Every structure is written in C-alpha cells, then in structure tokens.
Short mmCIF file of C-alpha atoms in Angstrom, two decimals:
data_model
loop_
_atom_site.label_atom_id
_atom_site.label_comp_id
_atom_site.label_asym_id
_atom_site.label_seq_id
_atom_site.Cartn_x
_atom_site.Cartn_y
_atom_site.Cartn_z
CA MET A 1 -50.70 -11.23 -35.53
CA GLU A 2 -47.19 -12.36 -34.64
CA THR A 3 -45.32 -10.68 -31.86
CA GLY A 4 -41.77 -9.70 -32.80
CA PHE A 5 -38.74 -8.75 -30.78
CA TRP A 6 -39.33 -5.07 -31.30
CA ASP A 7 -42.78 -5.44 -29.74
CA ILE A 8 -41.52 -7.01 -26.53
CA TRP A 9 -38.13 -5.35 -26.06
CA PRO A 10 -39.43 -2.75 -23.56
CA PHE A 11 -40.77 -5.60 -21.43
CA LEU A 12 -37.45 -7.47 -21.69
CA LEU A 13 -35.50 -4.36 -20.72
CA ALA A 14 -37.80 -3.86 -17.71
CA VAL A 15 -37.28 -7.47 -16.62
CA ILE A 16 -33.48 -7.18 -16.99
CA GLN A 17 -33.44 -3.89 -15.07
CA PHE A 18 -35.60 -5.23 -12.26
CA GLY A 19 -33.66 -8.48 -12.02
CA GLY A 20 -30.29 -6.71 -12.01
CA MET A 21 -31.45 -4.08 -9.54
CA ALA A 22 -33.04 -6.62 -7.16
CA GLY A 23 -30.07 -9.01 -7.35
CA ALA A 24 -27.55 -6.25 -6.70
CA ALA A 25 -29.58 -4.77 -3.83
CA ILE A 26 -29.96 -8.19 -2.16
CA HIS A 27 -26.23 -8.87 -2.55
CA VAL A 28 -25.40 -5.50 -0.98
CA MET A 29 -27.62 -6.16 2.02
CA LEU A 30 -26.22 -9.64 2.62
CA THR A 31 -22.51 -8.87 2.18
CA LYS A 32 -21.72 -5.26 3.07
CA THR A 33 -20.74 -4.74 6.74
CA ASP A 34 -20.59 -0.95 6.65
CA GLU A 35 -24.14 0.40 6.96
CA ARG A 36 -23.41 3.68 5.16
CA ALA A 37 -21.72 1.92 2.26
CA ALA A 38 -24.62 -0.54 2.03
CA ALA A 39 -27.19 2.26 2.03
CA GLY A 40 -25.25 4.15 -0.60
CA TRP A 41 -24.96 1.16 -2.92
CA VAL A 42 -28.66 0.25 -2.52
CA GLY A 43 -29.65 3.81 -3.34
CA PHE A 44 -27.30 3.86 -6.30
CA VAL A 45 -28.54 0.60 -7.90
CA VAL A 46 -32.20 1.58 -7.34
CA LEU A 47 -32.01 5.16 -8.53
CA VAL A 48 -29.64 4.73 -11.51
CA PRO A 49 -31.22 2.38 -14.07
CA PHE A 50 -28.94 -0.25 -15.61
CA ALA A 51 -25.71 1.67 -14.95
CA GLY A 52 -26.24 1.40 -11.18
CA TRP A 53 -26.22 -2.37 -10.91
CA VAL A 54 -23.69 -2.79 -13.72
CA ILE A 55 -21.22 -0.50 -11.92
CA TYR A 56 -21.91 -2.42 -8.68
CA LEU A 57 -21.11 -5.73 -10.44
CA LEU A 58 -17.86 -4.27 -11.81
CA PHE A 59 -16.58 -2.35 -8.81
CA GLY A 60 -18.65 -3.16 -5.73
CA ILE A 61 -18.10 -6.91 -5.28
CA ASN A 62 -14.96 -8.29 -3.65
CA ARG A 63 -14.67 -11.28 -6.00
CA ILE A 64 -11.05 -11.88 -5.14
CA GLU A 65 -11.70 -12.51 -1.43
CA ARG A 66 -13.12 -16.02 -1.88
CA ARG A 67 -10.57 -16.98 -4.51
CA ALA A 68 -7.66 -15.77 -2.41
CA ARG A 69 -8.89 -17.49 0.74
CA GLU A 70 -9.33 -20.77 -1.15
CA LEU A 71 -5.85 -20.38 -2.55
CA ARG A 72 -4.38 -19.83 0.90
CA GLY A 73 -5.75 -23.22 1.90
CA GLN A 74 -4.13 -24.83 -1.14
CA GLN A 75 -0.72 -23.29 -0.72
CA HIS A 76 2.22 -25.02 0.91
CA ASP A 77 2.91 -24.42 4.57
CA MET A 78 6.19 -22.83 3.50
CA LEU A 79 4.21 -19.73 2.55
CA LEU A 80 2.96 -19.19 6.07
CA ILE A 81 5.12 -17.01 8.29
CA ALA A 82 6.51 -19.56 10.72
CA PRO A 83 6.75 -18.80 14.47
CA LEU A 84 10.15 -17.53 15.56
CA PRO A 85 12.45 -19.76 17.55
CA ALA A 86 11.87 -19.20 21.24
CA ARG A 87 15.17 -17.34 21.80
CA SER A 88 14.58 -14.91 18.91
CA ALA A 89 10.99 -14.33 19.98
CA LEU A 90 12.23 -13.61 23.50
CA ARG A 91 14.76 -11.09 22.23
CA ALA A 92 12.05 -9.34 20.25
CA THR A 93 9.77 -9.26 23.30
CA GLU A 94 12.55 -7.85 25.48
CA GLY A 95 13.39 -5.25 22.84
CA ILE A 96 9.81 -3.96 22.88
CA ALA A 97 9.61 -4.17 26.68
CA LYS A 98 12.39 -1.58 26.88
CA LEU A 99 9.98 0.84 25.23
CA ARG A 100 7.48 0.46 28.07
CA GLU A 101 4.90 2.86 26.71
CA LEU A 102 4.44 0.73 23.56
CA GLU A 103 4.12 -2.73 25.09
CA GLY A 104 0.34 -2.45 24.75
CA LEU A 105 0.63 -1.64 21.05
CA ALA A 106 2.80 -4.72 20.47
CA ARG A 107 0.28 -6.96 22.26
CA PHE A 108 -2.52 -5.38 20.23
CA GLY A 109 -0.62 -5.92 17.03
CA GLN A 110 -0.19 -9.62 17.60
CA LYS A 111 -3.97 -9.96 18.14
CA ILE A 112 -4.49 -8.39 14.73
CA LEU A 113 -1.81 -10.41 12.92
CA PRO A 114 0.10 -13.34 14.51
CA GLU A 115 3.34 -12.82 12.58
CA SER A 116 6.29 -12.67 15.00
CA PHE A 117 8.25 -9.57 15.84
CA GLU A 118 11.83 -10.08 14.72
CA SER A 119 14.77 -8.53 16.57
CA GLY A 120 18.19 -7.77 15.16
CA ASN A 121 17.28 -5.79 12.04
CA ALA A 122 19.08 -2.91 10.40
CA ILE A 123 16.97 -0.44 8.35
CA ARG A 124 18.53 2.38 6.36
CA VAL A 125 16.71 5.30 4.75
CA LEU A 126 17.39 5.87 1.03
CA LEU A 127 16.31 9.24 -0.36
CA ASN A 128 14.89 9.36 -3.87
CA GLY A 129 16.04 7.15 -6.70
CA ASP A 130 19.42 8.81 -6.48
CA GLU A 131 20.24 6.74 -3.40
CA ALA A 132 17.80 3.86 -3.77
CA TYR A 133 18.35 2.75 -7.38
CA PRO A 134 22.18 2.43 -7.29
CA ALA A 135 21.91 0.43 -4.06
CA MET A 136 19.25 -1.85 -5.54
CA ILE A 137 21.12 -2.41 -8.81
CA ASP A 138 24.33 -3.06 -6.87
CA ALA A 139 22.46 -5.69 -4.83
CA ILE A 140 21.31 -7.37 -8.04
CA ASP A 141 24.90 -7.37 -9.36
CA ARG A 142 26.06 -9.02 -6.12
CA ALA A 143 23.27 -11.63 -6.13
CA GLU A 144 24.47 -15.20 -5.98
CA ARG A 145 21.26 -17.23 -5.77
CA SER A 146 18.01 -15.32 -6.23
CA VAL A 147 16.34 -11.98 -6.92
CA ALA A 148 12.64 -11.41 -6.16
CA ILE A 149 10.99 -8.07 -7.10
CA SER A 150 7.40 -6.98 -6.71
CA THR A 151 6.47 -3.50 -7.90
CA TYR A 152 3.42 -1.55 -8.96
CA ILE A 153 5.09 0.42 -11.78
CA PHE A 154 8.19 -0.59 -13.75
CA ASN A 155 8.70 1.92 -16.55
CA ASN A 156 10.49 1.44 -19.86
CA ASP A 157 12.77 4.42 -19.39
CA PRO A 158 16.51 4.80 -18.69
CA VAL A 159 16.06 3.73 -15.07
CA GLY A 160 13.85 0.77 -15.89
CA ARG A 161 16.23 -0.42 -18.60
CA ARG A 162 19.19 -0.28 -16.19
CA PHE A 163 17.23 -2.58 -13.88
CA VAL A 164 16.46 -4.94 -16.77
CA ASP A 165 20.15 -4.97 -17.75
CA ALA A 166 21.12 -5.85 -14.15
CA LEU A 167 18.53 -8.64 -14.04
CA SER A 168 19.86 -9.99 -17.34
CA ARG A 169 23.41 -10.04 -15.98
CA ALA A 170 22.20 -11.86 -12.90
CA MET A 171 20.45 -14.52 -15.01
CA ASP A 172 23.65 -14.95 -17.04
CA ARG A 173 25.41 -15.81 -13.75
CA GLY A 174 22.77 -18.48 -12.99
CA VAL A 175 20.81 -16.38 -10.47
CA ARG A 176 17.09 -17.24 -10.23
CA VAL A 177 15.06 -14.11 -11.04
CA ARG A 178 11.35 -13.58 -10.40
CA LEU A 179 9.64 -10.28 -11.25
CA LEU A 180 6.01 -9.49 -10.35
CA ILE A 181 4.42 -6.35 -11.83
CA ASP A 182 0.87 -5.29 -11.14
CA GLY A 183 -1.44 -5.82 -14.10
CA VAL A 184 -2.78 -2.26 -14.05
CA GLY A 185 0.54 -0.73 -12.98
CA SER A 186 2.14 -2.21 -16.09
CA TRP A 187 -0.09 0.04 -18.22
CA TYR A 188 1.67 3.13 -16.91
CA SER A 189 4.78 2.41 -18.93
CA ARG A 190 4.73 3.99 -22.39
CA PRO A 191 6.19 2.26 -24.31
CA SER A 192 5.49 -1.00 -22.52
CA LEU A 193 8.35 -2.76 -20.81
CA ILE A 194 6.87 -6.21 -21.50
CA PRO A 195 8.47 -6.77 -24.99
CA LEU A 196 11.91 -6.02 -23.47
CA LEU A 197 11.30 -8.51 -20.63
CA ASP A 198 10.25 -11.10 -23.20
CA GLU A 199 13.30 -10.38 -25.33
CA ARG A 200 15.66 -10.81 -22.37
CA GLY A 201 13.92 -13.98 -21.17
CA ILE A 202 13.25 -12.62 -17.69
CA ASP A 203 10.81 -14.67 -15.65
CA TYR A 204 8.04 -12.16 -14.92
CA ALA A 205 4.31 -12.21 -14.24
CA ARG A 206 1.57 -9.59 -14.11
CA PHE A 207 -0.72 -9.64 -11.09
CA LEU A 208 -4.41 -10.06 -12.01
CA HIS A 209 -3.78 -8.87 -15.53
CA SER A 210 -6.24 -9.32 -18.35
CA PHE A 211 -7.62 -7.33 -21.25
CA MET A 212 -10.72 -9.54 -21.26
CA PRO A 213 -13.95 -7.73 -20.28
CA TRP A 214 -15.03 -10.54 -17.97
CA GLN A 215 -11.89 -10.01 -15.91
CA MET A 216 -12.66 -6.31 -15.34
CA PRO A 217 -14.11 -6.94 -11.84
CA TYR A 218 -10.50 -7.34 -10.68
CA LEU A 219 -9.64 -3.80 -11.82
CA ASN A 220 -10.04 -2.31 -8.37
CA MET A 221 -7.83 -4.78 -6.50
CA ARG A 222 -4.22 -4.06 -7.26
CA ASN A 223 -0.90 -5.32 -5.96
CA HIS A 224 0.66 -2.09 -4.72
CA GLN A 225 3.48 -3.79 -2.73
CA LYS A 226 7.11 -2.78 -3.22
CA ILE A 227 9.20 -5.82 -2.23
CA PHE A 228 12.77 -6.44 -3.41
CA VAL A 229 14.76 -9.36 -1.95
CA VAL A 230 18.21 -10.59 -2.99
CA ASP A 231 19.48 -14.02 -1.92
CA GLY A 232 16.75 -14.07 0.73
CA ARG A 233 18.95 -11.89 2.95
CA HIS A 234 19.01 -8.33 1.61
CA ALA A 235 15.78 -6.42 1.04
CA PHE A 236 14.38 -3.10 0.02
CA THR A 237 10.86 -1.84 0.63
CA GLY A 238 8.90 1.38 0.85
CA GLY A 239 6.75 3.27 -1.59
CA MET A 240 9.07 3.88 -4.54
CA ASN A 241 8.28 2.53 -7.99
CA ILE A 242 10.91 1.93 -10.69
CA ALA A 243 10.71 5.07 -12.80
CA GLU A 244 13.00 7.90 -13.95
CA GLY A 245 10.88 10.51 -12.21
CA ASN A 246 12.33 9.39 -8.85
CA GLN A 247 15.92 10.11 -9.95
CA ILE A 248 16.07 13.83 -9.16
CA SER A 249 19.68 14.22 -10.38
CA ALA A 250 18.50 13.29 -13.92
CA ASP A 251 16.27 16.39 -13.96
CA PRO A 252 13.14 14.45 -15.02
CA ARG A 253 10.21 16.22 -16.63
CA LYS A 254 7.95 15.24 -13.69
CA PRO A 255 10.20 14.86 -10.62
CA ILE A 256 8.99 12.83 -7.64
CA HIS A 257 10.47 12.97 -4.15
CA ASP A 258 10.30 9.65 -2.33
CA CYS A 259 12.17 7.46 0.11
CA HIS A 260 12.87 3.75 0.22
CA PHE A 261 14.39 1.53 2.88
CA ARG A 262 17.17 -1.03 2.85
CA VAL A 263 16.38 -3.85 5.25
CA GLU A 264 18.76 -6.50 6.61
CA GLY A 265 18.16 -9.00 9.36
CA PRO A 266 15.66 -11.73 10.21
CA VAL A 267 12.58 -9.71 9.17
CA VAL A 268 13.73 -10.05 5.53
CA ALA A 269 12.22 -13.57 5.61
CA GLN A 270 8.80 -12.00 6.08
CA LEU A 271 9.23 -9.85 2.96
CA MET A 272 10.28 -12.98 1.06
CA HIS A 273 7.30 -14.97 2.36
CA THR A 274 4.93 -12.25 1.20
CA PHE A 275 6.50 -12.18 -2.25
CA ALA A 276 6.38 -16.00 -2.43
CA TYR A 277 2.71 -16.01 -1.60
CA GLU A 278 1.83 -13.42 -4.23
CA TRP A 279 4.05 -15.14 -6.82
CA ASN A 280 2.36 -18.48 -6.14
CA PHE A 281 -1.06 -16.80 -6.30
CA THR A 282 -0.25 -15.37 -9.71
CA THR A 283 1.78 -18.17 -11.34
CA GLY A 284 1.26 -21.33 -9.34
CA GLU A 285 5.01 -21.71 -8.79
CA LEU A 286 6.16 -22.48 -5.26
CA LEU A 287 9.36 -20.74 -4.17
CA GLU A 288 11.12 -22.67 -1.42
CA GLY A 289 14.52 -23.81 -0.22
CA PRO A 290 17.69 -21.96 0.79
CA ASP A 291 17.90 -19.98 -2.46
CA TRP A 292 14.85 -18.04 -1.26
CA PHE A 293 14.76 -18.73 2.49
CA PRO A 294 18.27 -18.99 3.97
CA GLU A 295 19.16 -18.68 7.65
CA ILE A 296 19.53 -14.98 8.49
CA ALA A 297 21.80 -13.63 11.22
CA PRO A 298 20.91 -10.50 13.29
CA MET A 299 22.27 -7.32 11.75
CA GLY A 300 21.06 -4.40 13.91
CA GLU A 301 18.89 -3.16 16.78
CA VAL A 302 15.46 -2.59 15.21
CA VAL A 303 12.58 -4.86 16.25
CA ALA A 304 10.27 -5.21 13.23
CA ARG A 305 7.70 -7.29 11.50
CA GLY A 306 6.01 -7.28 8.11
CA LEU A 307 2.38 -6.30 7.70
CA PRO A 308 1.02 -7.75 4.47
CA ALA A 309 -2.57 -6.64 3.88
CA GLY A 310 -5.20 -7.11 1.25
CA PRO A 311 -8.92 -7.45 0.46
CA ASP A 312 -8.70 -11.20 1.20
CA MET A 313 -8.26 -10.41 4.92
CA GLY A 314 -11.19 -9.88 7.27
CA LEU A 315 -9.35 -7.20 9.28
CA ASN A 316 -6.80 -5.09 7.42
CA PRO A 317 -3.64 -5.36 9.59
CA ILE A 318 -2.21 -2.05 8.41
CA ARG A 319 -5.38 -0.08 9.11
CA TRP A 320 -5.85 -1.65 12.53
CA THR A 321 -2.21 -1.11 13.46
CA LEU A 322 -2.60 2.59 12.55
CA LEU A 323 -5.64 2.74 14.85
CA GLY A 324 -3.70 1.04 17.65
CA ALA A 325 -0.76 3.40 17.27
CA LEU A 326 -3.02 6.48 17.43
CA ALA A 327 -4.65 5.13 20.60
CA GLU A 328 -1.25 4.51 22.24
CA ALA A 329 0.32 7.87 21.32
CA ARG A 330 1.18 10.07 24.25
CA HIS A 331 3.40 12.83 22.92
CA ASN A 332 3.49 13.13 19.13
CA VAL A 333 2.31 11.54 15.91
CA ARG A 334 3.91 12.38 12.58
CA ILE A 335 2.44 11.24 9.29
CA VAL A 336 3.84 11.72 5.77
CA THR A 337 1.71 10.45 2.90
CA PRO A 338 0.95 11.52 -0.70
CA TYR A 339 -2.73 10.57 -0.57
CA PHE A 340 -4.63 11.35 2.60
CA ILE A 341 -8.32 10.41 2.54
CA PRO A 342 -8.82 8.53 5.82
CA ASP A 343 -12.10 6.86 6.63
CA ALA A 344 -14.31 8.15 9.40
CA THR A 345 -12.77 5.88 12.08
CA LEU A 346 -9.20 6.90 11.31
CA ARG A 347 -10.22 10.55 11.14
CA THR A 348 -11.95 10.28 14.52
CA ASN A 349 -8.89 8.69 16.12
CA LEU A 350 -6.61 11.36 14.72
CA SER A 351 -8.94 13.99 16.17
CA LEU A 352 -9.09 12.23 19.56
CA ALA A 353 -5.29 12.08 19.73
CA ALA A 354 -4.99 15.80 19.02
CA MET A 355 -7.72 16.61 21.54
CA ARG A 356 -5.86 14.58 24.20
CA GLY A 357 -2.89 16.91 23.74
CA VAL A 358 -0.84 14.74 21.38
CA ILE A 359 0.95 16.81 18.73
CA VAL A 360 -0.37 15.44 15.41
CA ASP A 361 1.56 16.56 12.32
CA ILE A 362 0.19 15.56 8.90
CA VAL A 363 2.61 16.31 6.06
CA LEU A 364 1.16 16.27 2.53
CA PRO A 365 2.46 17.34 -0.90
CA SER A 366 1.47 20.78 -2.10
CA THR A 367 1.63 19.47 -5.67
CA ASN A 368 -0.17 16.20 -6.30
CA ASN A 369 -0.08 14.05 -9.43
CA LEU A 370 -3.75 13.24 -8.74
CA PRO A 371 -5.39 16.59 -7.95
CA PHE A 372 -8.83 15.03 -7.36
CA CYS A 373 -7.33 13.21 -4.35
CA ASP A 374 -6.40 16.61 -2.91
CA TRP A 375 -9.91 17.86 -3.54
CA ALA A 376 -11.41 14.86 -1.73
CA ALA A 377 -9.00 15.30 1.17
CA THR A 378 -9.59 19.03 1.80
CA PRO A 379 -12.91 18.75 3.71
CA GLN A 380 -11.28 16.18 6.01
CA LEU A 381 -8.33 18.49 6.59
CA GLU A 382 -10.74 21.18 7.72
CA TRP A 383 -12.30 18.84 10.30
CA LEU A 384 -8.90 17.66 11.54
CA ALA A 385 -7.60 21.23 11.80
CA ARG A 386 -10.57 22.11 14.01
CA ALA A 387 -9.59 19.21 16.32
CA GLY A 388 -6.06 20.57 16.66
CA CYS A 389 -4.09 18.55 14.05
CA ARG A 390 -1.34 20.47 12.33
CA ILE A 391 -1.46 20.25 8.54
CA TRP A 392 1.63 20.93 6.41
CA LYS A 393 2.06 21.12 2.63
CA THR A 394 5.61 20.45 1.39
CA THR A 395 7.19 22.71 -1.20
CA GLY A 396 8.88 21.58 -4.39
CA PRO A 397 8.11 18.48 -6.46
CA PHE A 398 5.40 15.94 -5.67
CA ASP A 399 6.38 14.09 -2.49
CA HIS A 400 5.42 10.38 -2.68
CA SER A 401 7.01 9.45 0.70
CA LYS A 402 5.04 7.29 3.15
CA MET A 403 5.99 7.08 6.83
CA MET A 404 4.59 7.48 10.30
CA THR A 405 6.19 7.80 13.74
CA VAL A 406 4.78 7.77 17.26
CA ASP A 407 6.51 9.18 20.35
CA GLY A 408 9.96 8.82 18.79
CA MET A 409 9.92 5.05 19.46
CA TRP A 410 7.65 3.45 16.86
CA ALA A 411 7.53 3.79 13.07
CA MET A 412 5.71 2.40 10.07
CA VAL A 413 6.96 2.54 6.52
CA GLY A 414 5.89 0.80 3.34
CA SER A 415 3.60 0.99 0.34
CA ALA A 416 0.23 1.90 1.90
CA ASN A 417 -1.32 5.35 1.68
CA TRP A 418 -3.90 6.83 4.08
CA ASP A 419 -6.87 6.12 1.86
CA ASP A 420 -9.49 3.45 1.23
CA ARG A 421 -7.73 2.20 -1.88
CA SER A 422 -4.69 1.17 0.18
CA LEU A 423 -6.51 0.16 3.33
CA ARG A 424 -9.45 -1.67 1.74
CA LEU A 425 -8.87 -2.56 -1.91
CA ASN A 426 -5.14 -2.97 -2.61
CA PHE A 427 -2.60 -5.59 -1.63
CA GLU A 428 -0.02 -3.67 0.39
CA PHE A 429 3.08 -4.31 2.51
CA ASN A 430 4.30 -2.19 5.42
CA LEU A 431 6.99 -2.64 8.07
CA GLU A 432 6.13 -1.98 11.71
CA CYS A 433 9.30 -0.95 13.55
CA TYR A 434 10.19 -0.48 17.23
CA GLY A 435 13.37 1.39 18.13
CA GLU A 436 14.34 4.89 19.12
CA THR A 437 17.25 5.19 16.67
CA PHE A 438 15.24 4.38 13.52
CA ALA A 439 12.15 6.29 14.65
CA GLY A 440 14.41 9.22 15.55
CA GLU A 441 16.00 9.16 12.08
CA LEU A 442 12.52 9.35 10.50
CA ASP A 443 11.52 12.12 12.90
CA SER A 444 14.53 14.15 11.77
CA LEU A 445 13.60 13.58 8.13
CA ILE A 446 10.00 14.66 8.80
CA GLU A 447 11.16 17.74 10.70
CA ARG A 448 13.30 18.77 7.72
CA LYS A 449 10.21 18.46 5.52
CA ILE A 450 8.17 20.55 7.97
CA SER A 451 10.88 23.22 8.21
CA THR A 452 10.27 24.22 4.58
CA ALA A 453 6.58 23.34 4.38
CA HIS A 454 3.57 25.65 4.25
CA PRO A 455 1.28 25.42 7.32
CA VAL A 456 -2.36 24.99 6.30
CA THR A 457 -4.49 27.02 8.72
CA ARG A 458 -8.14 26.62 9.72
CA GLN A 459 -8.80 30.05 8.27
CA GLU A 460 -7.26 29.15 4.93
CA LEU A 461 -9.48 26.08 4.72
CA ALA A 462 -12.58 27.99 5.82
CA ASP A 463 -12.01 30.73 3.25
CA ARG A 464 -12.44 28.48 0.21
CA SER A 465 -15.03 29.80 -2.20
CA LEU A 466 -18.40 28.07 -2.54
CA PRO A 467 -17.61 26.53 -5.95
CA ILE A 468 -14.35 25.12 -4.57
CA ARG A 469 -16.12 23.77 -1.50
CA LEU A 470 -18.75 22.10 -3.67
CA ARG A 471 -16.09 20.57 -5.89
CA ASP A 472 -14.23 19.21 -2.88
CA ALA A 473 -17.40 17.87 -1.30
CA ALA A 474 -18.37 16.14 -4.52
CA PHE A 475 -15.02 14.36 -4.81
CA ARG A 476 -15.17 13.40 -1.13
CA LEU A 477 -18.24 11.30 -1.94
CA ALA A 478 -16.11 9.25 -4.34
CA SER A 479 -13.27 8.84 -1.83
CA PRO A 480 -13.74 5.06 -1.32
CA TYR A 481 -12.52 4.53 -4.90
CA LEU A 482 -9.98 7.32 -5.41
#
C-alpha cells in the first residue's frame, strides 16, 4: 500500500514544529543578553506551537544589527564624526567645566559615545507647527546649496504639500534636495505622498521599506529621527513630524501639541553626519563636500553634541546618557514625553533619584493617541509614585513633546521616547545640551505645562478597579514592543 502525503502530514508538521521550536530556542539562548527576555521568548516558542517560533523569527531577531555593522565598515570615513580641532574641543571642555556639578556626566558621556562636545551653538524652541513649519519652509526657501530632511511621518495634507512646494522651488534654483522617510511611517499618510514626490521629481528614499513578506523582519526597526539641515549650517530637530495636526491655528481634527528646535552652530555638522549615514545606508549615495559639510562658525553659548542611536549599537547612547543624568542629578529632574514605558533599570534609577531627595517631575499627556501605551505605563507610574516621583497629566490636546532637564544646567531633546521601542528598536537622534540659559528656557516651558496639569496621586493609581488593573498589567507584559 502506497503512503501518500495525507498519511504523513501529521509527522511532517511535528518535525517542522520541533525544528522551528528548537532552532528558535537555541537562538534565543545564544543571542539574548537579558535573562528575563530570554526566558520569556523560550517559554513563548515552546508553549505556543508554530505561532511562537514564527513570531520570534519575525519580531525577535535583530537582523539589521549585522547588516548595519558591516555597512559601517564599508562607508567612507566622511560619515564618521571627526574629532574637533583642539581649540574647539578645549572651549567645549571649559564650557562644561563651568557647570562643575555636571563634569562627571560629560566624562561619562564620552565613554558611551566618543563624539565631541561642540561649543558655540544657539538652540531656539519652536512651539507647535505654528512656529516650526514657517521657520522650516523659510529655511528651504533661503537654501543655496542643499536640503536634507529625515522624518518618520510626512503627510499628504496642506502642511505636507507646502513642504513639497518649497522643496520643488529649491530644486528649481539648483539646490540639492535629499528626503528620507521611514518605510512604515510613510504608510500613515492617506492618501500617500509618494505619487506627489514622484511627480515633482524630488530625490527621496524610504528607510527599510518593502511590501515583500520576506522583508517583514525589518518591521520593528524604524527610523524615527527628525533631522532637517539646510546648506549644512542651519538645522531643526526634535520630535515633530510633518503633519497638519501639529498646526494648532488650523484647527485640525486631531490637534497635537509639540515642540521642535532650531539649531545653529558647529553641532549642526553632527546632525548632517547622521543624516548622511542613514542616507548612504538606504540608497548607497555618499554625501560629501562643502554643499553638505561647510565650515561652521560659533553662533551661541550652548555646548552640545548629537546622540544618534539604533539597534546596530551595542550600548544605546541615549539610554545610557539618561541613566548617567539621573545618577548625577542633585536637585531636580524634569521629563516630558508622550510615551513613558521605561525598562526596569531606568525605572529603578528614577526611583533612586527621588528617594535621594531629588525632585522628579514626569509630565505625560492626559489624552494619548495610543491608549494601550497609557495602559502599559500605569503600573509603572504607581511604583514611581510610591518612590516619591511626581506624576503630571497635561490638559488639552495630545502632547507629543519630548524633553528632559537636570538641575537647570543640562537638557536633552530629540526624537526618542521613554520606551523600549525608542531605546532598543528604533533609530533615533537626540541632542545633549549643557548650558543654564537653554536648560532654564526648557524648565520654564515645563513649569507652564505643570501649572495647568492634573497631578496623578498614589491614591488615584491605587483606586483603579480590578478589571482596569488586569488590563494595565496585561499590556505591561507587551511593553517591549509597544
């Protein structure tokens, strides 16, 4: 009697399941450095037939790390942040030395990432798209040589089309334009902006974009950076996407409060270097020469450096700088972020700072565009409130702002949120800034947010009903991927 496929298919399925389960479990044990994450993945692939190891293959493996590290070795030296000239480096060191309490943080920071601190920078806060977008479009209209933009979301709406019009005008003047949009972020625009970019002939690329199923493993690793550089001298960065919702004066259907930052001075070269690296990674084109990297004169008093971070790095510079800043804090820490799901180490350091007597203010939006992120965050807020951290929920529209200050002398702004997605999976860019004037300006902005915010008390968190507590606890388990 002949044996057909339908007679042996249960055996084949068992072999496939065992092979997939065993292979995934072995890979977890050999590659995962966090014991709890490793134990969780092993349990998942063993206890959930087929789906367990398939989900691990899609979302649990950092496939981009090897590719990105190999690409670094192939890229031109121009893409590495060069050491500062001795005199500029000395000025930066002296600028930090004036803030004696933070000298240790600066030394720690250079152990984590060797990029130089740059003195002589001017950084200006721009509130919402009402201030940021006109300044950015005006910069494009004044461009003489180059425009480089990296963004997560670029919507096909009135705001997005104004940017496209400005880029088209720049190209008509002979300006070199490069636009990098995240591959997943580009899906947010309905209708898509891509046909308009093609029609205008704008040189754009989508970061790790593919509709092919075999490219799905890259889905989790997104370019979340917000970098905008004109003529290699004038820059904007922060957390703001290009979307009508940020322009509050237009009365959008879903308004979003946010802030962006105009940056001038030598540190702009570090923003441009980061863009050039990501552009080369995506397209293979090397951006070099004075159109992209001119000499830059000092413009202000802020000492700053760029913190590019991504899953291709062994130690995430943004996460480790946050830890260093919490350890150095003596008087106050103020954090504003839309998504707050810190890992256990960050949560412990926040608690330790509060228990040392440091005033720790954590300012979050009361209305979130991703409610499940709020649910996952709530158990952590309860633990932090017990340690003495002060939790605030802002009133009004969803607040997408991202900033942190320490002791009125140090600040960090940029694209990264306080969650695993930003600090483990995404490519992000933050600015680390030393200077009482800029940190003081951010402190004043945060204080204005707090003045109208709702204080979240320990009692309020403890009084959640059992179903709500179970919901929050369930979403907390998924926090590494929210």
